Coordinates of C-alpha atoms and ligand atoms in Angstrom, one line a residue:
M896 CA 11.8 -14.2 19.8
K897 CA 12.5 -15.0 16.1
V898 CA 10.6 -12.9 13.6
L899 CA 10.6 -13.6 9.8
V900 CA 9.7 -10.8 7.4
V901 CA 8.8 -11.8 3.9
G902 CA 9.6 -9.2 1.2
G903 CA 12.4 -7.0 0.2
G904 CA 10.9 -3.6 -0.6
A905 CA 10.9 -0.3 1.3
R906 CA 7.6 -1.3 3.0
E907 CA 9.3 -4.4 4.3
H908 CA 12.4 -2.4 5.3
A909 CA 10.1 -0.2 7.4
I910 CA 8.5 -3.3 8.9
C911 CA 11.9 -4.8 9.7
D912 CA 12.9 -1.5 11.3
A913 CA 9.8 -1.5 13.5
V914 CA 10.4 -5.1 14.4
C915 CA 14.0 -4.3 15.4
R916 CA 12.9 -1.5 17.7
S917 CA 11.4 -4.2 19.9
K918 CA 13.6 -5.8 22.5
N919 CA 14.9 -9.4 22.4
V920 CA 14.0 -9.9 18.8
E921 CA 16.1 -11.7 16.2
L922 CA 15.1 -10.8 12.6
Y923 CA 15.1 -13.1 9.6
S924 CA 14.3 -12.2 6.1
I925 CA 13.2 -13.8 2.8
M926 CA 13.4 -11.5 -0.2
S927 CA 13.9 -11.8 -4.0
N928 CA 16.3 -8.9 -4.2
L929 CA 19.1 -8.1 -1.7
N930 CA 17.8 -5.1 0.1
P931 CA 20.9 -3.7 1.9
G932 CA 18.8 -2.1 4.7
I933 CA 17.1 -5.4 5.6
Q934 CA 20.4 -7.3 5.2
L935 CA 21.9 -5.0 7.8
L936 CA 19.1 -5.6 10.3
A937 CA 18.6 -9.3 9.8
K938 CA 20.5 -12.1 11.6
D939 CA 20.1 -14.1 8.4
S940 CA 18.4 -13.6 5.1
L941 CA 17.5 -15.9 2.2
Q942 CA 17.3 -14.7 -1.4
E943 CA 14.3 -16.4 -2.8
K944 CA 11.0 -15.5 -4.5
E945 CA 8.5 -14.5 -1.9
T946 CA 5.9 -16.7 -3.6
N947 CA 7.9 -19.9 -3.3
V948 CA 5.8 -20.9 -0.3
E949 CA 7.4 -24.3 0.2
R950 CA 10.8 -22.8 0.6
V951 CA 9.5 -20.0 2.9
V952 CA 7.9 -22.6 5.2
E953 CA 11.0 -24.8 5.1
Y954 CA 13.2 -21.8 6.0
A955 CA 10.8 -20.8 8.8
K956 CA 10.9 -24.3 10.2
E957 CA 14.7 -24.5 9.9
K958 CA 15.2 -21.2 11.8
E959 CA 12.4 -22.0 14.3
I960 CA 10.6 -18.8 13.6
D961 CA 8.0 -17.7 16.2
L962 CA 6.2 -15.1 14.1
T963 CA 6.1 -14.2 10.4
I964 CA 5.0 -11.0 8.8
V965 CA 4.2 -11.0 5.1
G966 CA 4.8 -7.7 3.3
P967 CA 3.6 -8.0 -0.2
E968 CA 0.2 -9.3 -1.5
A969 CA 1.4 -12.0 -4.0
P970 CA 2.5 -14.6 -1.4
L971 CA -0.9 -14.1 0.4
E972 CA -2.7 -15.2 -2.7
V973 CA -0.7 -18.4 -2.9
S974 CA -1.6 -19.4 0.6
I975 CA 1.6 -18.5 2.4
V976 CA -0.2 -17.9 5.7
N977 CA -2.3 -21.1 5.5
K978 CA 0.9 -23.1 4.8
L979 CA 2.8 -21.5 7.6
N980 CA -0.1 -22.1 10.0
E981 CA -0.3 -25.8 8.9
A982 CA 3.4 -26.1 9.8
G983 CA 2.6 -24.6 13.3
I984 CA 4.2 -21.2 12.5
K985 CA 2.2 -18.1 13.5
A986 CA 1.7 -15.4 11.0
C987 CA 0.5 -11.9 11.5
S988 CA -1.0 -11.6 8.0
P989 CA -4.2 -12.8 6.5
T990 CA -4.9 -16.3 5.0
K991 CA -5.6 -16.8 1.3
E992 CA -9.3 -16.6 2.0
A993 CA -9.2 -13.4 4.0
A994 CA -6.8 -11.8 1.5
R995 CA -9.5 -12.2 -1.2
I996 CA -10.6 -8.8 0.0
E997 CA -7.6 -7.5 -2.0
T998 CA -6.9 -10.3 -4.5
D999 CA -10.4 -10.6 -5.9
K1000 CA -11.9 -7.2 -6.6
E1001 CA -15.3 -8.8 -7.7
W1002 CA -15.5 -10.8 -4.4
M1003 CA -14.7 -7.6 -2.5
R1004 CA -17.4 -5.6 -4.1
N1005 CA -19.9 -8.4 -3.6
L1006 CA -19.0 -8.6 0.1
L1007 CA -19.5 -4.9 0.6
K1008 CA -23.0 -5.2 -1.0
K1009 CA -24.0 -8.3 0.9
Y1010 CA -23.2 -6.7 4.3
K1011 CA -24.5 -3.2 3.3
I1012 CA -21.2 -1.6 4.2
P1013 CA -21.2 2.2 3.6
G1014 CA -19.0 3.8 1.0
Q1015 CA -20.0 1.6 -2.0
L1016 CA -19.9 2.5 -5.6
K1017 CA -22.0 1.2 -8.5
Y1018 CA -20.3 -1.7 -10.2
Q1019 CA -20.8 -4.6 -12.5
V1020 CA -18.6 -7.4 -13.8
F1021 CA -18.5 -8.4 -17.5
T1022 CA -16.9 -11.1 -19.6
D1023 CA -18.2 -9.6 -22.8
T1024 CA -17.7 -6.2 -24.3
K1025 CA -21.2 -6.0 -25.8
N1026 CA -22.9 -6.3 -22.4
A1027 CA -20.6 -3.8 -20.9
K1028 CA -21.7 -1.1 -23.3
K1029 CA -25.1 -0.3 -21.7
F1030 CA -23.7 -0.1 -18.2
I1031 CA -20.9 2.3 -19.3
E1032 CA -23.5 4.4 -21.2
D1033 CA -25.8 4.6 -18.2
L1034 CA -22.9 6.1 -16.3
N1035 CA -22.1 8.5 -19.2
G1036 CA -18.7 7.0 -19.7
E1037 CA -17.6 8.2 -16.2
V1038 CA -16.3 4.8 -15.2
V1039 CA -13.2 3.0 -14.0
V1040 CA -12.1 -0.2 -15.7
K1041 CA -10.4 -2.8 -13.5
P1042 CA -9.0 -6.2 -14.2
I1043 CA -10.3 -8.6 -11.6
G1044 CA -7.0 -10.0 -10.3
L1045 CA -3.7 -8.5 -9.1
T1046 CA -1.9 -6.2 -11.5
G1047 CA 0.5 -4.5 -9.0
G1048 CA -1.7 -1.4 -9.0
K1049 CA -1.1 -0.7 -12.6
G1050 CA -4.0 -2.3 -14.5
V1051 CA -6.7 0.2 -13.4
R1052 CA -7.8 2.8 -16.0
V1053 CA -9.9 5.8 -15.1
S1054 CA -12.1 7.9 -17.4
G1055 CA -10.7 11.3 -18.1
D1056 CA -7.2 10.2 -17.0
H1057 CA -6.5 7.2 -19.2
F1058 CA -9.3 7.2 -21.7
K1059 CA -12.2 9.3 -22.9
G1060 CA -15.9 8.5 -23.2
V1061 CA -17.9 5.3 -23.7
N1062 CA -15.7 4.1 -26.7
G1063 CA -12.5 4.7 -24.8
A1064 CA -13.8 2.6 -21.9
L1065 CA -14.9 -0.1 -24.3
D1066 CA -11.5 -0.3 -26.0
Y1067 CA -9.9 -1.0 -22.6
V1068 CA -12.6 -3.5 -21.6
K1069 CA -11.9 -5.4 -24.8
E1070 CA -8.1 -5.3 -24.1
V1071 CA -8.5 -6.7 -20.6
I1072 CA -10.9 -9.5 -21.7
D1073 CA -8.9 -10.4 -24.8
N1074 CA -5.5 -10.5 -23.0
K1075 CA -6.8 -11.8 -19.7
I1076 CA -5.1 -8.9 -17.9
G1077 CA -5.0 -9.7 -14.2
G1078 CA -5.3 -13.4 -15.0
K1079 CA -9.0 -13.7 -16.0
A1080 CA -11.1 -12.8 -19.0
R1081 CA -13.3 -10.7 -16.7
V1082 CA -13.5 -7.1 -16.0
L1083 CA -14.9 -5.0 -13.2
I1084 CA -16.4 -1.7 -14.2
E1085 CA -17.1 0.9 -11.5
E1086 CA -18.6 4.3 -11.2
K1087 CA -15.9 6.9 -11.1
A1088 CA -15.7 8.6 -7.7
V1089 CA -14.6 12.2 -7.7
G1090 CA -12.7 13.8 -4.9
E1091 CA -9.4 13.4 -3.0
E1092 CA -7.9 10.1 -2.2
F1093 CA -6.7 9.0 1.2
T1094 CA -5.4 5.8 2.8
L1095 CA -6.4 4.5 6.2
Q1096 CA -4.3 1.6 7.6
A1097 CA -5.2 -0.3 10.7
F1098 CA -4.2 -3.3 12.7
S1099 CA -6.8 -6.1 12.9
D1100 CA -7.2 -9.2 15.1
G1101 CA -10.4 -10.2 13.4
Y1102 CA -12.6 -8.5 15.9
T1103 CA -11.1 -5.1 16.6
I1104 CA -9.2 -2.6 14.5
L1105 CA -6.7 0.0 15.7
P1106 CA -6.5 2.7 13.0
L1107 CA -3.3 4.6 12.2
H1108 CA -2.8 8.1 10.8
A1109 CA -4.4 8.8 7.5
V1110 CA -2.0 9.2 4.6
Q1111 CA -2.2 10.5 1.1
D1112 CA -0.3 8.6 -1.6
H1113 CA 0.6 9.9 -5.1
K1114 CA 0.1 7.1 -7.7
R1115 CA 0.9 9.1 -10.8
L1116 CA 4.5 9.1 -12.1
L1117 CA 5.0 12.7 -12.9
P1118 CA 4.8 16.0 -11.0
G1119 CA 1.3 17.6 -11.0
D1120 CA -0.3 14.1 -11.0
K1121 CA 0.5 13.5 -14.6
G1122 CA 1.7 10.3 -16.4
P1123 CA 0.9 6.6 -15.8
N1124 CA -0.2 5.1 -12.5
T1125 CA 2.7 3.6 -10.5
G1126 CA 3.0 1.6 -7.3
G1127 CA 3.2 5.0 -5.6
M1128 CA 5.7 7.8 -5.8
G1129 CA 5.4 9.2 -2.3
S1130 CA 3.1 10.1 0.4
Y1131 CA 2.5 12.4 3.4
S1132 CA 0.6 12.4 6.7
C1133 CA -0.1 15.1 9.4
D1134 CA 0.7 15.3 13.1
D1135 CA -3.0 15.2 14.0
G1136 CA -3.6 11.9 12.1
L1137 CA -6.0 13.7 9.7
L1138 CA -5.2 15.3 6.3
P1139 CA -5.6 19.0 5.3
F1140 CA -8.8 18.1 3.5
L1141 CA -10.0 15.3 5.8
S1142 CA -12.1 16.0 8.9
K1143 CA -12.2 13.9 12.0
T1144 CA -15.7 12.7 11.2
E1145 CA -14.7 11.6 7.7
Y1146 CA -11.6 9.8 9.2
E1147 CA -14.0 8.0 11.6
E1148 CA -16.3 7.1 8.8
G1149 CA -13.3 5.4 7.0
A1150 CA -12.3 3.6 10.2
A1151 CA -15.9 2.4 10.7
I1152 CA -15.9 1.0 7.2
L1153 CA -12.8 -1.0 7.9
Q1154 CA -14.3 -2.3 11.2
K1155 CA -17.4 -3.4 9.3
I1156 CA -15.3 -5.2 6.7
I1157 CA -13.4 -7.3 9.2
E1158 CA -16.7 -8.1 10.9
A1159 CA -18.1 -9.2 7.5
L1160 CA -15.1 -11.3 6.8
N1161 CA -15.5 -13.0 10.2
K1162 CA -19.1 -13.8 9.4
E1163 CA -17.9 -15.3 6.1
G1164 CA -15.6 -17.6 8.1
C1165 CA -12.4 -15.9 7.2
K1166 CA -11.1 -14.0 10.2
Y1167 CA -8.8 -11.2 9.2
I1168 CA -5.5 -11.1 11.1
G1169 CA -2.9 -8.5 10.1
P1170 CA -2.7 -5.0 8.9
I1171 CA -5.6 -3.9 6.7
Y1172 CA -5.5 -1.0 4.2
G1173 CA -8.4 1.0 3.0
Q1174 CA -8.1 3.3 0.0
F1175 CA -10.9 5.8 0.0
M1176 CA -12.0 8.7 -2.2
L1177 CA -13.4 11.5 -0.2
T1178 CA -16.3 12.7 -2.2
V1179 CA -19.1 15.2 -1.5
N1180 CA -21.0 12.3 -0.1
G1181 CA -18.3 11.1 2.2
P1182 CA -15.6 8.4 1.8
K1183 CA -16.1 5.9 -0.9
I1184 CA -14.2 2.6 -1.0
I1185 CA -11.7 2.4 -3.9
E1186 CA -9.8 -0.6 -2.8
I1187 CA -9.0 -2.7 0.2
N1188 CA -5.6 -4.2 0.6
A1189 CA -4.6 -7.1 2.8
R1190 CA -1.3 -5.6 4.0
F1191 CA 0.4 -2.3 4.6
G1192 CA 0.6 0.1 1.7
D1193 CA 3.9 0.9 0.0
P1194 CA 4.7 3.8 0.5
E1195 CA 2.1 4.4 3.2
A1196 CA 3.8 1.9 5.7
M1197 CA 6.7 4.3 5.8
N1198 CA 4.5 7.1 7.0
V1199 CA 3.0 5.2 9.9
L1200 CA 5.4 2.6 11.2
P1201 CA 8.2 5.1 12.2
L1202 CA 5.7 6.9 14.4
L1203 CA 4.7 3.9 16.5
D1204 CA 5.7 4.2 20.2
T1205 CA 3.9 1.0 21.1
D1206 CA 6.0 -2.1 20.7
F1207 CA 5.3 -3.3 17.2
V1208 CA 6.0 -7.0 18.0
D1209 CA 3.5 -6.8 20.9
I1210 CA 0.9 -5.4 18.5
C1211 CA 1.6 -8.3 16.1
R1212 CA 1.3 -10.9 18.9
S1213 CA -2.0 -9.3 20.0
M1214 CA -3.3 -9.4 16.4
I1215 CA -2.6 -13.2 16.4
D1216 CA -4.1 -13.7 19.9
G1217 CA -7.2 -11.7 19.4
S1218 CA -6.3 -9.3 22.2
L1219 CA -5.8 -6.1 20.2
N1220 CA -8.4 -4.4 22.5
K1221 CA -5.9 -4.6 25.3
I1222 CA -3.3 -2.6 23.3
K1223 CA -2.9 1.1 24.0
L1224 CA -1.7 2.5 20.7
K1225 CA 0.8 5.3 21.1
I1226 CA 1.6 7.2 18.0
K1227 CA 4.0 10.2 17.8
K1228 CA 2.2 13.4 16.9
K1229 CA 4.5 14.2 13.9
S1230 CA 4.0 14.9 10.2
T1231 CA 5.8 12.8 7.6
V1232 CA 6.7 13.2 4.0
C1233 CA 7.9 10.3 2.0
K1234 CA 9.5 10.5 -1.5
Y1235 CA 10.5 7.5 -3.6
I1236 CA 13.5 7.5 -5.9
V1237 CA 12.9 5.3 -8.9
P1238 CA 15.0 4.3 -11.9
E1239 CA 14.8 6.5 -14.9
G1240 CA 12.0 5.2 -17.2
Y1241 CA 10.1 3.6 -14.3
G1242 CA 6.5 2.9 -15.2
I1243 CA 7.5 2.6 -18.9
K1244 CA 10.9 0.9 -19.2
S1245 CA 13.2 1.2 -16.2
M1246 CA 16.9 1.6 -16.5
V1247 CA 18.2 -1.5 -14.6
G1248 CA 21.6 -2.0 -13.1
E1249 CA 22.4 1.7 -12.7
N1250 CA 24.4 2.9 -9.7
I1251 CA 22.9 5.0 -6.9
Y1252 CA 25.2 6.7 -4.5
V1253 CA 23.8 7.0 -1.0
D1254 CA 25.4 8.9 1.8
E1255 CA 23.6 7.2 4.7
D1256 CA 25.4 9.2 7.5
K1257 CA 24.5 12.6 5.9
I1258 CA 20.9 11.4 5.5
K1259 CA 20.7 10.4 9.1
S1260 CA 22.1 13.8 10.2
T1261 CA 19.0 15.5 8.7
G1262 CA 16.7 13.5 10.9
S1263 CA 15.2 11.7 7.9
I1264 CA 14.9 7.9 7.6
L1265 CA 16.1 6.0 4.6
F1266 CA 14.3 2.9 3.4
Y1267 CA 15.8 0.8 0.7
A1268 CA 13.4 -0.8 -1.8
S1269 CA 14.0 -3.0 -4.9
V1270 CA 17.7 -2.5 -5.3
N1271 CA 20.6 -4.9 -5.0
K1272 CA 24.0 -4.2 -3.4
D1273 CA 26.7 -5.4 -5.7
D1274 CA 30.4 -4.9 -4.9
G1275 CA 29.4 -2.3 -2.3
L1276 CA 27.3 -0.4 -4.9
V1277 CA 23.6 0.1 -4.8
K1278 CA 22.1 -0.9 -8.2
T1279 CA 18.6 -0.3 -9.6
T1280 CA 16.2 -3.0 -10.6
S1281 CA 13.1 -2.4 -12.6
S1282 CA 11.1 -1.4 -9.5
R1283 CA 11.3 1.5 -7.1
S1284 CA 14.7 2.0 -5.7
L1285 CA 14.6 3.7 -2.3
A1286 CA 12.6 6.1 -0.2
V1287 CA 13.3 8.9 2.2
V1288 CA 10.9 9.9 5.0
G1289 CA 11.2 13.3 6.6
I1290 CA 9.6 13.5 10.0
S1291 CA 8.8 16.7 11.9
N1292 CA 6.2 18.8 13.6
S1293 CA 4.7 20.2 10.4
I1294 CA 4.3 18.9 6.8
D1295 CA 6.4 21.9 5.7
N1296 CA 9.3 21.0 7.9
A1297 CA 9.0 17.3 7.1
E1298 CA 9.1 18.1 3.4
R1299 CA 12.2 20.4 3.9
I1300 CA 14.0 17.7 5.8
C1301 CA 13.1 15.1 3.3
E1302 CA 14.5 17.2 0.4
E1303 CA 17.7 17.9 2.4
A1304 CA 18.2 14.1 2.8
L1305 CA 17.4 13.5 -0.9
S1306 CA 20.3 15.8 -1.8
Y1307 CA 22.7 13.2 -0.4
I1308 CA 21.5 10.6 -3.0
K1309 CA 23.0 10.8 -6.4
G1310 CA 22.7 8.9 -9.6
D1311 CA 22.8 9.6 -13.4
H1312 CA 19.6 7.6 -14.0
I1313 CA 17.2 8.2 -11.1
F1314 CA 13.9 10.1 -10.9
L1315 CA 11.6 11.4 -8.2
R1316 CA 8.6 13.7 -7.7
H1317 CA 9.8 16.7 -5.8
D1318 CA 6.3 18.1 -5.6
I1319 CA 5.0 15.6 -3.0
G1320 CA 4.3 17.2 0.3
T1321 CA 4.9 20.7 -1.0
K1322 CA 2.6 23.6 0.1
E1323 CA 1.6 24.2 -3.5
L1324 CA 0.4 20.6 -4.1
I1325 CA -1.4 20.3 -0.8
E1326 CA -3.2 23.6 -1.4
K1327 CA -4.3 22.3 -4.8
R1328 CA -5.9 19.3 -2.9
I1329 CA -7.7 21.6 -0.5
K1330 CA -8.9 23.8 -3.4
H1331 CA -10.1 20.7 -5.3
M1332 CA -12.2 19.5 -2.3
A1333 CA -13.6 23.1 -1.9
E1334 CA -14.5 23.2 -5.6
I1335 CA -16.4 19.9 -5.6
H1336 CA -18.3 21.1 -2.5
G1337 CA -19.3 24.1 -4.7
M1338 CA -17.5 26.6 -2.4
Ligands
AMP1333 P1 -6.6 0.7 -7.5 O1 -5.6 -0.2 -8.1 O2 -8.0 0.1 -7.3 O3 -6.1 1.3 -6.2 O4 -6.7 1.9 -8.5 C1 -5.6 2.7 -8.9 C2 -6.1 4.1 -8.9 O5 -7.2 4.3 -9.8 C3 -6.6 4.6 -7.6 O6 -5.5 5.1 -6.8 C4 -7.5 5.7 -8.0 O7 -6.8 6.9 -8.2 C5 -8.1 5.2 -9.2 N1 -9.4 4.6 -9.0 C6 -9.7 3.3 -8.8 N2 -11.0 3.1 -8.7 C7 -11.6 4.3 -8.8 C8 -12.9 4.8 -8.8 N3 -14.0 3.9 -8.6 N4 -13.2 6.1 -8.9 C9 -12.1 7.0 -9.1 N5 -10.8 6.6 -9.2 C10 -10.6 5.3 -9.0

């Protein structure tokens, strides 16, 4: 069986790793950078922009690919799955229409409203700053301002974190509209949800979902959740599939929301095939929907995929065939801590082309897994690009141990211009989360 994975980040390295644990599989890859981890696993790889759909389809035909998995969101928006399907190539990722759940935040909010899906937040869309004022005032300035289209997770600004009060919100609304941030002169303003965030990823065949362990990501660049939002600096998950502040009931509420979303998409005529990602804020009133992504999360894919004991390619085939209900999902009861190494200046101005020295054998000896991200291998040396460089995932029977193992592995990665958040997965930070939840519950 020939499997093509599109994308060259750490999420895609984790996908490729899961694919290669399957028997009788030949892996092919298309990526814009030369990810050394993927290169090592793949029988052949093509360096090409993931959004060059024509070239992707041509390559898939040339290599007689049986199944394609698309890692990032950008190719989904430009119809990569539709075009592959038209060429008779199966893909385990959503079509352009189904991927609107991620690529069009306004459409997503309208869909939730139309189908009365639980976990909604107050929202409105504006093309004009004047009209936005009243809505922001009604919410006492406690709002989140979001460009409508894709911004790589970096266009969203939150009251209290990135701006203050009604005027602060209005300044950013004007900036988004004037500069068409996210591609349109439209802006989504949402009620700010207060609580702790969690991610729930699931496999979907358009009818059934199979949810995976809950994960908590860390979007902010600096320790203690300070600094600008990034694509994600690291994440952790627990052996029981829940999180230290998330109960089984709340997890199930999140999973039920994802199930209702794929049912709604089906009713809208866009059956959702592939991994689906729900980002939730656990509030005093239960989980609220922050964002739905049409793919695995990055870093969150690295927390869940290494734990899969069920054959990943079998799962992918069942997603395409609509037979996910026949799959018995086996997941290792282990905790994971993932920390990303990024180039110095990441989130502001990355130092590009800097060397990173990686002792792969020593990392392996700790029991951690190394996933390469947006780096290039040049003359045997790993070089930074402007995006995240590589990630290490510690896996063990407790978060404490997973964090310790992860740190041990990280000590075998050196570079003069690299940066990471050591606080992710530490007892101190996790206790802060639990305390925060207790506080908002008034305990
Ligand atoms: P997004 O790109 O929608 O995932 O947003 C990026 C980050 O902004 C999220 O990880 C949240 O921390 C925050 N955020 C987005 N929407 C909301 C909201 N309605 N309430 C509170 N925080 C939010």
